[in-house]
Steps between C-alpha positions, in 0.01 A plus 500: 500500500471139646558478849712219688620422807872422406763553221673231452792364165239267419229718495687730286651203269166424435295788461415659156320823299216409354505540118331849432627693795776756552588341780363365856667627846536331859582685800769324725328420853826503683593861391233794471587656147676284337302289149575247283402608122424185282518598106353273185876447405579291810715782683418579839666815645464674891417836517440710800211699518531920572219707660444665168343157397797412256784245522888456471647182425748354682582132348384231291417178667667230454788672382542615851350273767186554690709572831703751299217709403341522794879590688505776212116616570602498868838721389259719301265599801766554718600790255153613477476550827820723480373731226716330251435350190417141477615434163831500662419188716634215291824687535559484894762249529871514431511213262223603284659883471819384434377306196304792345817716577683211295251512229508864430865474480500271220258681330716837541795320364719396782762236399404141569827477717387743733117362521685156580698733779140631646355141504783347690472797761153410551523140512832539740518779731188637520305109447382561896308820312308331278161431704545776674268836467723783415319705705658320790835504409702789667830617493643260751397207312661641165856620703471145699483259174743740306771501775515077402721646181626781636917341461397466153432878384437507142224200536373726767491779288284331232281362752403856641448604159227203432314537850473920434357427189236313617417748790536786288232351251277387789514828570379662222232264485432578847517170618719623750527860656881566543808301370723367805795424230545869450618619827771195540802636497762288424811682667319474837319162506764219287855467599750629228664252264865494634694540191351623127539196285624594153474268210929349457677642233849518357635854432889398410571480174698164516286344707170601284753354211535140704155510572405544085749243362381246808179494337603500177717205534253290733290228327162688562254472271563763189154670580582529878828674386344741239222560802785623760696677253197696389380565867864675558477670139210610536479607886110426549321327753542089467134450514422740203817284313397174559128589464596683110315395248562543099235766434634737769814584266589680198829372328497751277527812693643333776253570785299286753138620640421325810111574553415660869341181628803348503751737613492569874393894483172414303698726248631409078822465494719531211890397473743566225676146424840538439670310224627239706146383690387533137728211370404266793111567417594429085663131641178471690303590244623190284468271801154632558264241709188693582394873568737534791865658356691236775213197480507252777501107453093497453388572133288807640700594791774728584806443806387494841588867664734281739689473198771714532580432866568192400718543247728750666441258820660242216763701424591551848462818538180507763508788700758698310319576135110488481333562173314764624843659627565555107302765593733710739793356294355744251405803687822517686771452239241710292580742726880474600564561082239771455765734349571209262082432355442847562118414591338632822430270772144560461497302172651263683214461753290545200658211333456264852107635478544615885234757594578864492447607888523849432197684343657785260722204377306214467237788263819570301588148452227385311665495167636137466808728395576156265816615325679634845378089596653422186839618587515407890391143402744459196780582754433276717511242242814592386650526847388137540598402214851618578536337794394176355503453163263450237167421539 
């Protein structure tokens, strides 16, 4: 091992294996224990040497800097001196936790939407995080930077959720030796929201007739139409309408699969289409642009999932009918004429995909129960339909 007095980029720019040998090795002056391995095929990796005489590798140079490296090595001795293991060193900071916690979740399936959600967490309220050694962040600091959203309760909802997930990891990794999320209670530390917000909807059968025939009648685009119409037939989510694609339904038996990635609950779902969304996706189905059942103007693209606010913002009916108040449109007039569908209002919550809270039910409920689906859904097309006309 050739001896220096300083490692420098240039020396390491410039530095090569000699043809013939494994490999040669320099030991860093500045820090006792950590080398430099130089290999035939050009790379040139940092290990750390352990008393048993053997080495772990902590980065490639110069895919990390020089000054990185050695702030890792440094990072990996202070565990050592803990009794902790040092492969764990790269991982100290925030930043660099988060993004493995955002890697693993794409590779476990989670929806692209929600990895978007976790990256904008990270790169808004928690940025002031990112440099900063978890180790060293304590309760105070997480209850302090989440109290900034605190008047807006579902974002700080979410944003728990992201920031336990990457203590909770760090913690099985033992990066970190207890998670300060867990004991934050949110009853005691964040004001309460002053009023529930529920999504508007219309519940009055003349006034759910007015809304219909406005948007019939408007000069919206005939796709835009068939979208709203199916979102109320239907009764889903918006996203999971404006986001359907060809391949996720069967015209023949009359059912759409959406696959657990994209449905909120990580869960398949399955809805029976009555005959009325079925006519609207047979006109689409002649009009078709792309893969996406209600295409947006780009050859490859589908609408923007501000879509349908603006339409019913159009229509002028902001704040009183939301598309994804179809929803309880459905569920409670679904259950005001129960006596007339004669289907429990568990097929109903079935047919919204909403998650079963209770245990001996939600084990029962794992038939898709299809043809009880069948007949909610086909009555709620019909009830529509009678209140509006043909579709």
């Amino acid at each position: 091992m050739a001896k220096f007095n300083k490692l420098t980029d240039s020396f390491l720019k410039s530095i090569k294996c000699e043809s013939g040998k494994k490999f040669i090795k320099f030991a860093d002056p500045t820090l006792k224990g950590l080398y430099v391995f130089i290999y035939p095929s050009g790379k040139k990796l940092f290990k750390i040497r352990q008393t048993n005489d053997t080495y772990i590798k902590i980065g490639e140079y110069p895919l990390l800097s020089l000054a990185e490296l050695r702030e890792i090595a440094l990072n990996a001795f202070k565990l050592k001196a803990k009794g902790q293991n040092i492969k764990n060193a790269k991982r100290l900071k925030f930043g660099d936790i988060y993004d493995e916690v955002l890697e693993k979740c794409k590779a476990d399936g989670l929806s692209l939407k929600e990895i978007q959600r976790g990256l904008k967490y990270k790169n808004g309220v928690f940025k002031n995080f990112k440099d900063v050694d978890i180790e060293s962040i304590k309760r105070s600091h997480i209850i302090e930077t989440l109290k900034t959203i605190e008047h807006q309760i579902p974002t700080l909802i979410k944003a728990k959720g992201w920031i336990n997930k990457i203590f909770k990891y760090a913690l099985q990794l033992e990066i970190v030796e207890n998670n300060p999320v867990a004991s934050i209670d949110n009853s005691i530390v964040f004001k309460k929201a002053s009023k529930v917000i529920h999504q508007p909807t219309l519940l009055e059968n003349d006034k759910i007739k007015e809304y219909i025939l406005s948007l019939k009648n408007s000069d919206l685009k005939k796709t835009h139409k068939n979208l709203m119409l199916f979102n109320l037939l239907t009764a889903q989510r918006p996203g999971n309408v404006i986001k359907a694609t060809w391949d996720e339904f069967d015209l023949k038996n009359a059912i759409w699969t959406i696959k657990a990635e994209k449905m909120k609950m990580r869960k398949e779902h399955i809805i029976a289409l009555n005959s009325q969304a079925l006519k609207i996706l047979k006109e689409q189905k002649k009009a078709k642009v792309n893969d996406y059942v209600f295409a947006g103007s780009a050859k490859k693209g589908c609408n923007s999932e501000n879509i349908t606010c603006n339409i019913n913002k159009r229509l002028g009916y902001q704040g009183i009918q939301s598309a994804h108040g179809f929803r309880a449109m459905f569920r409670s007039l679904a259950n005001e004429h129960q006596l007339n569908h004669g289907v429990s209002m568990d097929i109903a919550e079935q047919c919204l995909a909403h998650e079963q809270k209770n245990a001996i039910l939600k084990a029962y409920n794992r038939s898709e129960n299809i043809e009880l689906k069948r007949k909610l859904m086909q009555w709620w097309g019909d009830y529509i339909e009678k209140l509006a006309g043909d579709f």
